[in-house]
Tab-separated table of C-alpha atoms in Angstrom:
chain	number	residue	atom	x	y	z
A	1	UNK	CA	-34.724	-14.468	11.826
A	2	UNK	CA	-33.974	-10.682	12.489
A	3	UNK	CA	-30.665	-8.977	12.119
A	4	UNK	CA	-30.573	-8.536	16.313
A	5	UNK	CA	-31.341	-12.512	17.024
A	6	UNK	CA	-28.877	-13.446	14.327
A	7	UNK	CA	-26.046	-11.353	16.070
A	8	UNK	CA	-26.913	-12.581	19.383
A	9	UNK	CA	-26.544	-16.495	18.327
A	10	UNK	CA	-23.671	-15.416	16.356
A	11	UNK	CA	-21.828	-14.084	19.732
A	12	UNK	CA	-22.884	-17.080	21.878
A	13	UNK	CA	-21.228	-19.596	19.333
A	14	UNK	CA	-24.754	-20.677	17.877
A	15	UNK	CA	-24.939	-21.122	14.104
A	16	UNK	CA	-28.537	-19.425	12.657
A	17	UNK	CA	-30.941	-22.136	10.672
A	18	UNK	CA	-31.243	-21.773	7.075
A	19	UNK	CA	-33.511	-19.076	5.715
A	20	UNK	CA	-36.537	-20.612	3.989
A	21	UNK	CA	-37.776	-17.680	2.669
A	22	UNK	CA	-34.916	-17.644	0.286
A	23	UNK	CA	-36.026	-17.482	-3.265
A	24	UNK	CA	-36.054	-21.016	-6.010
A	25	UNK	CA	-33.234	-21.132	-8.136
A	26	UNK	CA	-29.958	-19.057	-6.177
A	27	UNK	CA	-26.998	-21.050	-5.859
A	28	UNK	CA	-26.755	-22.011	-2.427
A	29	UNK	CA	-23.442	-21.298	-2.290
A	30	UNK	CA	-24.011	-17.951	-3.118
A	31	UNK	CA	-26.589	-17.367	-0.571
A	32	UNK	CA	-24.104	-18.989	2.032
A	33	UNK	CA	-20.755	-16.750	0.553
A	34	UNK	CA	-19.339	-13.542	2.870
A	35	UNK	CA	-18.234	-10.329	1.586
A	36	UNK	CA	-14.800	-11.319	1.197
A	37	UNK	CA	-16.100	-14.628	-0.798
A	38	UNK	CA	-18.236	-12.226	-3.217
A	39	UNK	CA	-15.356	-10.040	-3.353
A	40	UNK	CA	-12.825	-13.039	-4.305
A	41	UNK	CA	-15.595	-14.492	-6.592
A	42	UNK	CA	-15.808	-10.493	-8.364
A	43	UNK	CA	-11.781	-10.499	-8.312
A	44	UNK	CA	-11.549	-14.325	-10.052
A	45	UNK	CA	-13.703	-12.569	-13.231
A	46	UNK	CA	-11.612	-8.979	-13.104
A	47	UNK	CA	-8.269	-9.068	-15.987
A	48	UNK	CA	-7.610	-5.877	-14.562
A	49	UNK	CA	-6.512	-7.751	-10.897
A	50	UNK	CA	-4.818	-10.393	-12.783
A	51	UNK	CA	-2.793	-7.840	-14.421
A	52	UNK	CA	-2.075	-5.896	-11.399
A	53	UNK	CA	-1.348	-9.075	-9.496
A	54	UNK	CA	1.245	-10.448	-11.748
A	55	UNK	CA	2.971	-7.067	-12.011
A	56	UNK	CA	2.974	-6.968	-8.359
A	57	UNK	CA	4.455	-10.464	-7.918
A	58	UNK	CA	7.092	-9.758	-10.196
A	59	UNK	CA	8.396	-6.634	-8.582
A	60	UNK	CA	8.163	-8.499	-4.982
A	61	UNK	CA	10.391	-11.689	-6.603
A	62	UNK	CA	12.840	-8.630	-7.921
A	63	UNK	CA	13.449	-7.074	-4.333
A	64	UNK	CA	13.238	-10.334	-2.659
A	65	UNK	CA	15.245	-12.662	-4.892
A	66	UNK	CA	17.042	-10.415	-7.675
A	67	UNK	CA	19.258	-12.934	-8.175
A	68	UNK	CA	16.800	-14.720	-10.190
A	69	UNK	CA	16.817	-12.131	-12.432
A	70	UNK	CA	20.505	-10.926	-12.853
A	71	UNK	CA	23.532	-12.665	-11.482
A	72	UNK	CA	25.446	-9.230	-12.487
A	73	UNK	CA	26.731	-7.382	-9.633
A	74	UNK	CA	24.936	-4.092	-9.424
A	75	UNK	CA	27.926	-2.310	-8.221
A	76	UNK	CA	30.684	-3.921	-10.378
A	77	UNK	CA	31.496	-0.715	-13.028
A	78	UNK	CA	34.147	-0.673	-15.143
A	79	UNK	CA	34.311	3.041	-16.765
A	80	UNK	CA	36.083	1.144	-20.107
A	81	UNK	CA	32.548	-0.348	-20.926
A	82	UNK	CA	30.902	3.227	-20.521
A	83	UNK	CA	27.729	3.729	-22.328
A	84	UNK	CA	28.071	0.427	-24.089
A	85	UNK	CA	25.425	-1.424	-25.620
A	86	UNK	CA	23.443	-4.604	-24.874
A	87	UNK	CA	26.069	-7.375	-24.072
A	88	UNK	CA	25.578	-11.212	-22.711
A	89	UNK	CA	23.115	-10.492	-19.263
A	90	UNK	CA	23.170	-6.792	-19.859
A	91	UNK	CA	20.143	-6.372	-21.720
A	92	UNK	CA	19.842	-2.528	-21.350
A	93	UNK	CA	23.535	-1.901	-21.834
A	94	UNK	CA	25.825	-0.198	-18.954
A	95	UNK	CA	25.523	3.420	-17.839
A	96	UNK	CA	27.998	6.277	-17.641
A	97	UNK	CA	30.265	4.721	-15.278
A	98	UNK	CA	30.124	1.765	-16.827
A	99	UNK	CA	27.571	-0.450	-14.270
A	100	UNK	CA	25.020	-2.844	-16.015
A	101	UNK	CA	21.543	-0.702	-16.003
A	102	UNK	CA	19.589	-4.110	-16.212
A	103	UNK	CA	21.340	-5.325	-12.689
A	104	UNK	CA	20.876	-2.101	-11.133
A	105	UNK	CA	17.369	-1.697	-12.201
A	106	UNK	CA	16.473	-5.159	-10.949
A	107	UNK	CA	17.993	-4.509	-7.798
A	108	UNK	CA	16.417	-1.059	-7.458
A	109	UNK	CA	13.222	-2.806	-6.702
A	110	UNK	CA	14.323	-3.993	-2.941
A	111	UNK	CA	14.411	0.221	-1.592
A	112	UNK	CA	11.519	1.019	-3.511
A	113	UNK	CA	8.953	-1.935	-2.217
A	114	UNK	CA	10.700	-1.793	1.651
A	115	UNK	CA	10.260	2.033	1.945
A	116	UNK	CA	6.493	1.374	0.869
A	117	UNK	CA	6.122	-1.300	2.958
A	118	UNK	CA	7.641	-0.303	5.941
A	119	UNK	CA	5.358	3.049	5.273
A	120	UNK	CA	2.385	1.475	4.959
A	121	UNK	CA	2.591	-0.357	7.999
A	122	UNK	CA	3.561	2.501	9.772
A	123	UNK	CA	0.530	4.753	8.580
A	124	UNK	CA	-1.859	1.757	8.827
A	125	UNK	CA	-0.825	1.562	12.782
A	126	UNK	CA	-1.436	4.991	13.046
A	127	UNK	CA	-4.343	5.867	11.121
A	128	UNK	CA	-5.877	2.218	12.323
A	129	UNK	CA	-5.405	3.943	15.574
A	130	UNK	CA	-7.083	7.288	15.005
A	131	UNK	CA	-9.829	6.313	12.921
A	132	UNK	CA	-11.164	3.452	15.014
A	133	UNK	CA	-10.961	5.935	18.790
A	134	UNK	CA	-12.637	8.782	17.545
A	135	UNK	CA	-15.464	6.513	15.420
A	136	UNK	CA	-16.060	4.399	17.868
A	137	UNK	CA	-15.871	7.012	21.042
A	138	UNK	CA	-17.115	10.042	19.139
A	139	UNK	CA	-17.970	13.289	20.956
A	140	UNK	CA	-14.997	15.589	22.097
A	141	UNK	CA	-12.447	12.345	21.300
A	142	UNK	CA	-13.662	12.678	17.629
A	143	UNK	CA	-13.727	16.422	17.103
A	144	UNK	CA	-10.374	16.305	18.616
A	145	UNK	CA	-8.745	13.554	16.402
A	146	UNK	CA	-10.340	15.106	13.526
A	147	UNK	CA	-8.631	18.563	13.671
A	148	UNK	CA	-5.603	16.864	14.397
A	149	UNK	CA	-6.205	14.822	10.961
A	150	UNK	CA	-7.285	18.041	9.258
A	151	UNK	CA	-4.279	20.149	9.914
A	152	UNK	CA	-1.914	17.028	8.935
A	153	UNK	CA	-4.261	16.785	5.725
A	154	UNK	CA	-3.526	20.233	4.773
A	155	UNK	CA	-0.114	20.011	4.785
A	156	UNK	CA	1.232	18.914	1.125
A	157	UNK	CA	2.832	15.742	1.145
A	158	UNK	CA	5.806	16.145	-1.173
A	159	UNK	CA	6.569	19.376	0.232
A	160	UNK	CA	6.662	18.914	3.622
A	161	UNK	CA	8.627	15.217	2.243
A	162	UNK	CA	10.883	17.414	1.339
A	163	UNK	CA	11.195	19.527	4.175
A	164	UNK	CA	11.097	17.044	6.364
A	165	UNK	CA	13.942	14.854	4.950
A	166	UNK	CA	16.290	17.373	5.045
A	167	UNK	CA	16.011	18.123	8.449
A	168	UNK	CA	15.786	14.354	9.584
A	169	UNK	CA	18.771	13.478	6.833
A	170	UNK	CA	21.351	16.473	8.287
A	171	UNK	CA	23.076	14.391	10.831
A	172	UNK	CA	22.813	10.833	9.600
A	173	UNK	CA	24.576	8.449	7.851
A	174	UNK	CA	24.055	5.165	5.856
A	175	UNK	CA	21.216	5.006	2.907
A	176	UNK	CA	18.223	7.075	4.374
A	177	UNK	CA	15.457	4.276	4.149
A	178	UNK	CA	15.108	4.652	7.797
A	179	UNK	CA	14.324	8.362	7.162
A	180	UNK	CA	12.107	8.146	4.065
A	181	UNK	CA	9.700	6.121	6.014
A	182	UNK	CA	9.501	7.650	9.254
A	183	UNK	CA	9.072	10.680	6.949
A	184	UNK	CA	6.434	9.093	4.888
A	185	UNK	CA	4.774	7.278	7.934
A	186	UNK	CA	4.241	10.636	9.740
A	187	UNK	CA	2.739	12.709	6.973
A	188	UNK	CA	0.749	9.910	4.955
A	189	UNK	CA	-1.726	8.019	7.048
A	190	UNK	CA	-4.459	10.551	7.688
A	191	UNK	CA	-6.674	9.052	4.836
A	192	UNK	CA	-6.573	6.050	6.165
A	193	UNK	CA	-7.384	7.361	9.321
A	194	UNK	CA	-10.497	8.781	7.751
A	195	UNK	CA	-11.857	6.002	6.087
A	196	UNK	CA	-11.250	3.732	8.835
A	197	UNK	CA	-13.662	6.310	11.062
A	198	UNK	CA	-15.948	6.609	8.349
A	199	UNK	CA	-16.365	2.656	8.616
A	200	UNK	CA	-16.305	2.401	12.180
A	201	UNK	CA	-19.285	4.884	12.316
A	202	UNK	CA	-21.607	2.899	10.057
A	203	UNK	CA	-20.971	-0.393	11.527
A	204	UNK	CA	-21.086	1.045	15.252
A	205	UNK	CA	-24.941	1.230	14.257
A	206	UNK	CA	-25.575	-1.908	13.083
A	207	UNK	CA	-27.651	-4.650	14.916
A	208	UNK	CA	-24.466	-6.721	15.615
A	209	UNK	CA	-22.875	-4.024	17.442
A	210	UNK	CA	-26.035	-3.301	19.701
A	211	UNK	CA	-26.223	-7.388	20.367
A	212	UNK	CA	-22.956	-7.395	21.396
A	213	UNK	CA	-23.150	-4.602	24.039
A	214	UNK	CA	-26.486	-6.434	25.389
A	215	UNK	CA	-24.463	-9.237	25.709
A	216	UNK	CA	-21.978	-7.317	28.010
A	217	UNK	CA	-19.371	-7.358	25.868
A	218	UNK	CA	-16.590	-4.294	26.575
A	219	UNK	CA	-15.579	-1.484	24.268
A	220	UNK	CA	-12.331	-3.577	23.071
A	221	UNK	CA	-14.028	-6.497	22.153
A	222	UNK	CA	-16.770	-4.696	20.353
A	223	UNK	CA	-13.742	-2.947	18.455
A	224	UNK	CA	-11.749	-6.010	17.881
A	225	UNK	CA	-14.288	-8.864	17.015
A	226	UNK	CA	-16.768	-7.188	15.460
A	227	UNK	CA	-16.350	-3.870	14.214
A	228	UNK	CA	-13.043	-4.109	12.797
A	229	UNK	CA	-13.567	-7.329	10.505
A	230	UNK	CA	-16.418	-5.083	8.967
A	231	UNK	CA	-14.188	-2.249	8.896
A	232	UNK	CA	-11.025	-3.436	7.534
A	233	UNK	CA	-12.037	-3.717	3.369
A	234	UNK	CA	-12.043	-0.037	2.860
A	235	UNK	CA	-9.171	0.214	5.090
A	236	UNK	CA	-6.745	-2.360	2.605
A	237	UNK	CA	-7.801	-0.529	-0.228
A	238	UNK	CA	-6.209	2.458	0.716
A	239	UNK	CA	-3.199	1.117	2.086
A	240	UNK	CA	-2.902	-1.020	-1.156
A	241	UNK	CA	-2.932	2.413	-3.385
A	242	UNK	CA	-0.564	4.302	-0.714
A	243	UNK	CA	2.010	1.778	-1.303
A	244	UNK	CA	2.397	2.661	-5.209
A	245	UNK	CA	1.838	6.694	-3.732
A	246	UNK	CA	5.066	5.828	-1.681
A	247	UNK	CA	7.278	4.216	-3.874
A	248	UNK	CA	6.735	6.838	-6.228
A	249	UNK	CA	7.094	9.738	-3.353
A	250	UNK	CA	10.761	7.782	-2.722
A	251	UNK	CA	11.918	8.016	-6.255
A	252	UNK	CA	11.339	11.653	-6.590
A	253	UNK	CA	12.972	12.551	-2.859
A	254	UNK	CA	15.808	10.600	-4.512
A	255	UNK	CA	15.618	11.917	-7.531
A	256	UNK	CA	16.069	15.492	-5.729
A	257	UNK	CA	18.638	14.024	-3.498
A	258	UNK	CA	17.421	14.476	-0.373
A	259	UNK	CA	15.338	10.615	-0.305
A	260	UNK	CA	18.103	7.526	-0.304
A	261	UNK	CA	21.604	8.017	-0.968
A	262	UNK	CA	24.069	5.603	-1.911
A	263	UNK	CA	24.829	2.534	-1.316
A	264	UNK	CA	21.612	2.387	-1.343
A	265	UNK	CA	20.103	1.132	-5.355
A	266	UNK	CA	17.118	3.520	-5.830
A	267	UNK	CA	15.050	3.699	-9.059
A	268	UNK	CA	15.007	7.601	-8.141
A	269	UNK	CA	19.058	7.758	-7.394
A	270	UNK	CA	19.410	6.106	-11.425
A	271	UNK	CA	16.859	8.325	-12.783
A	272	UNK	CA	18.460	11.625	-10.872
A	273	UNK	CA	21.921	10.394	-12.407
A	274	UNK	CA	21.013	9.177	-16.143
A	275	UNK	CA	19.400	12.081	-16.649
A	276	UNK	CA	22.401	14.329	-16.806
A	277	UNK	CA	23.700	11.615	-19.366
A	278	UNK	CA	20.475	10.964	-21.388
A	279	UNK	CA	21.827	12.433	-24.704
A	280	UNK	CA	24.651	9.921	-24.662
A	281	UNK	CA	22.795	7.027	-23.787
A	282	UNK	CA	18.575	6.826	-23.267
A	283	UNK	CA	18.525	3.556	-21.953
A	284	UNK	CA	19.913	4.366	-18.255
A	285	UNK	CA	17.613	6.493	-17.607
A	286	UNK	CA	13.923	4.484	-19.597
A	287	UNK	CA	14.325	1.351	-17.632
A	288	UNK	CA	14.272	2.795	-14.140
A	289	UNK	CA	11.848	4.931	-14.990
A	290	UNK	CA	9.506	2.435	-17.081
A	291	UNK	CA	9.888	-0.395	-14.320
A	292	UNK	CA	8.910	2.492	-11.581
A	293	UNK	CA	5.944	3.850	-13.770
A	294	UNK	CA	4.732	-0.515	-13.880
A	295	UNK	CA	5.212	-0.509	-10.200
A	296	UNK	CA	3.384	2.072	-9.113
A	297	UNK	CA	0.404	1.642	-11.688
A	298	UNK	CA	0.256	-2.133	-10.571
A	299	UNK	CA	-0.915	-1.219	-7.336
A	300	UNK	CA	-3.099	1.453	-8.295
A	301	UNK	CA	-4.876	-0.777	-10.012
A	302	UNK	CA	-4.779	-3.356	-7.948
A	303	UNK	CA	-6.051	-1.052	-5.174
A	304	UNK	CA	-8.662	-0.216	-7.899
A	305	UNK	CA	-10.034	-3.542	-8.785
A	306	UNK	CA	-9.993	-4.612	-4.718
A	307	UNK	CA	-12.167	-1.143	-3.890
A	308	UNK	CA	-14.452	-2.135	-6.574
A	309	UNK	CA	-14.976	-5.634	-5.790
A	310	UNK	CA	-15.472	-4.896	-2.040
A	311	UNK	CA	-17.740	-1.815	-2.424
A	312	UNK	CA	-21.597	-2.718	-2.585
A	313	UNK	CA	-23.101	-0.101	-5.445
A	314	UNK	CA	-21.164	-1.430	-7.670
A	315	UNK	CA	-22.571	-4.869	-7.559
């Protein structure tokens, strides 16, 4: 059965027969699996994902439940136990005004992963947006959208983060997540938006796609059902490795000053303020930074091991 006849059953609900030129031996199952099957079956073998995974996990349980972690309160300092050592739950010791580093650090983790979140669902929307109109449309829609991703491209992302945030943080009040990610979300999604139109424009060719219009199926149905299911791997991955790119954009905008303020907990806002204190005690200022080096380089990876388990040369 061809590519074209297998679409067209495939839109009008009709399930294709069984190849029987399929070759002695092969696993049926594997014959019969999807991309995202091969992909899972590629991620089930990979140490690297596990790795990546569990780190991951962790950091999510840490913004989501820190409580499970510390019972300390973050924000209970006592200047009398200033630069003290390891004590009962305070396994890192307390910091310069006297606030348990271990509490603080766990609780550090809720900014971090909502401002990369909340950014990466803001460029996704965006750069979903872009990339699938101007590879699916083309012509002057395309060249149009494209300059408009090249120009934000060009612009460097820390520096006009930093810009940016000042301008957007002048008049407000409270702990600045709000601005980090609209900050982030406007300056960060035009990769996305170019691999998403690089993906739209080779599955706008395929056989599927040309069924689909014989079929009379409209321009937003062609984009929803079947172009963006084929379109959407490439598109995770990056999202997945601009959510480590974010958290660790946050932490040096805090670090700086200009990113969250308190009482916000920031893993940049510790780092910023142990370091003026590092000779007197190290420990303040390694455990934000360690956990936010772990955090970020779990989803890198993970990012990582997804791209390579999705992408076809590679198998």
């Amino acid at each position: 059965m061809s590519d074209l006849e297998m679409a067209a059953t495939s839109e009008l609900g009709v399930r294709p027969p069984a190849d029987p030129a399929a070759p002695p031996g092969v696993d049926p199952a594997a014959r019969t699996r999807s991309l995202a099957g091969d992909a899972w079956y590629d991620l089930r073998r990979n140490w690297i994902f596990w790795v990546a995974a569990a780190l991951v996990v962790l950091v999510i349980l840490m913004a989501v439940a820190p409580g499970l972690f510390s019972s300390a309160d973050p924000n209970a300092c006592n200047t009398r136990r200033q630069f003290a050592g390891p004590s009962g739950g305070a396994f890192f010791g307390y910091d310069f005004q006297g606030c348990d580093v271990f509490s603080r650090t766990v609780h550090g983790a809720r900014a971090s992963v909502l401002v990369g979140v909340f950014a990466v669902l803001m460029t996704g929307v965006i750069g979903l947006v872009f990339g699938m109109l101007a590879g699916y449309f083309g012509g002057w829609l395309d060249a149009l959208l494209s300059r408009v991703v090249d120009v934000v491209l060009g612009i460097p992302l820390l520096l006009a983060a930093i810009v940016l945030s000042k301008r957007l943080s002048a008049d407000r009040q409270g702990s600045g997540i709000a601005t980090v990610v609209i900050v982030l979300g406007i300056l960060g999604w035009t990769t996305a938006a170019r691999v998403m139109r690089s993906s739209v424009l080779a599955a706008r060719s395929q056989d599927y796609v040309a069924a689909a219009r014989m079929l009379g199926a409209g321009p937003l149905r062609i984009m929803w059902r079947h172009i963006l299911p084929n379109a959407l791997a490439p598109f995770i991955v990056v999202l997945t490795i601009a959510l480590g790119t974010f958290i660790a954009t946050e932490a040096t905008l805090s670090f700086l000053n200009i990113g969250l303020r308190p009482p916000a907990i920031s893993w940049g806002i510790d780092i910023s303020t142990a370091g003026k204190h590092v000779r007197e005690a190290a420990m303040p200022l390694i455990a934000p930074s360690l956990f936010l080096t772990l955090t970020v380089l779990a989803f890198i990876m993970l990012g990582d091991a997804i791209r390579d388990a999705f992408d076809p040369k590679l198998r």
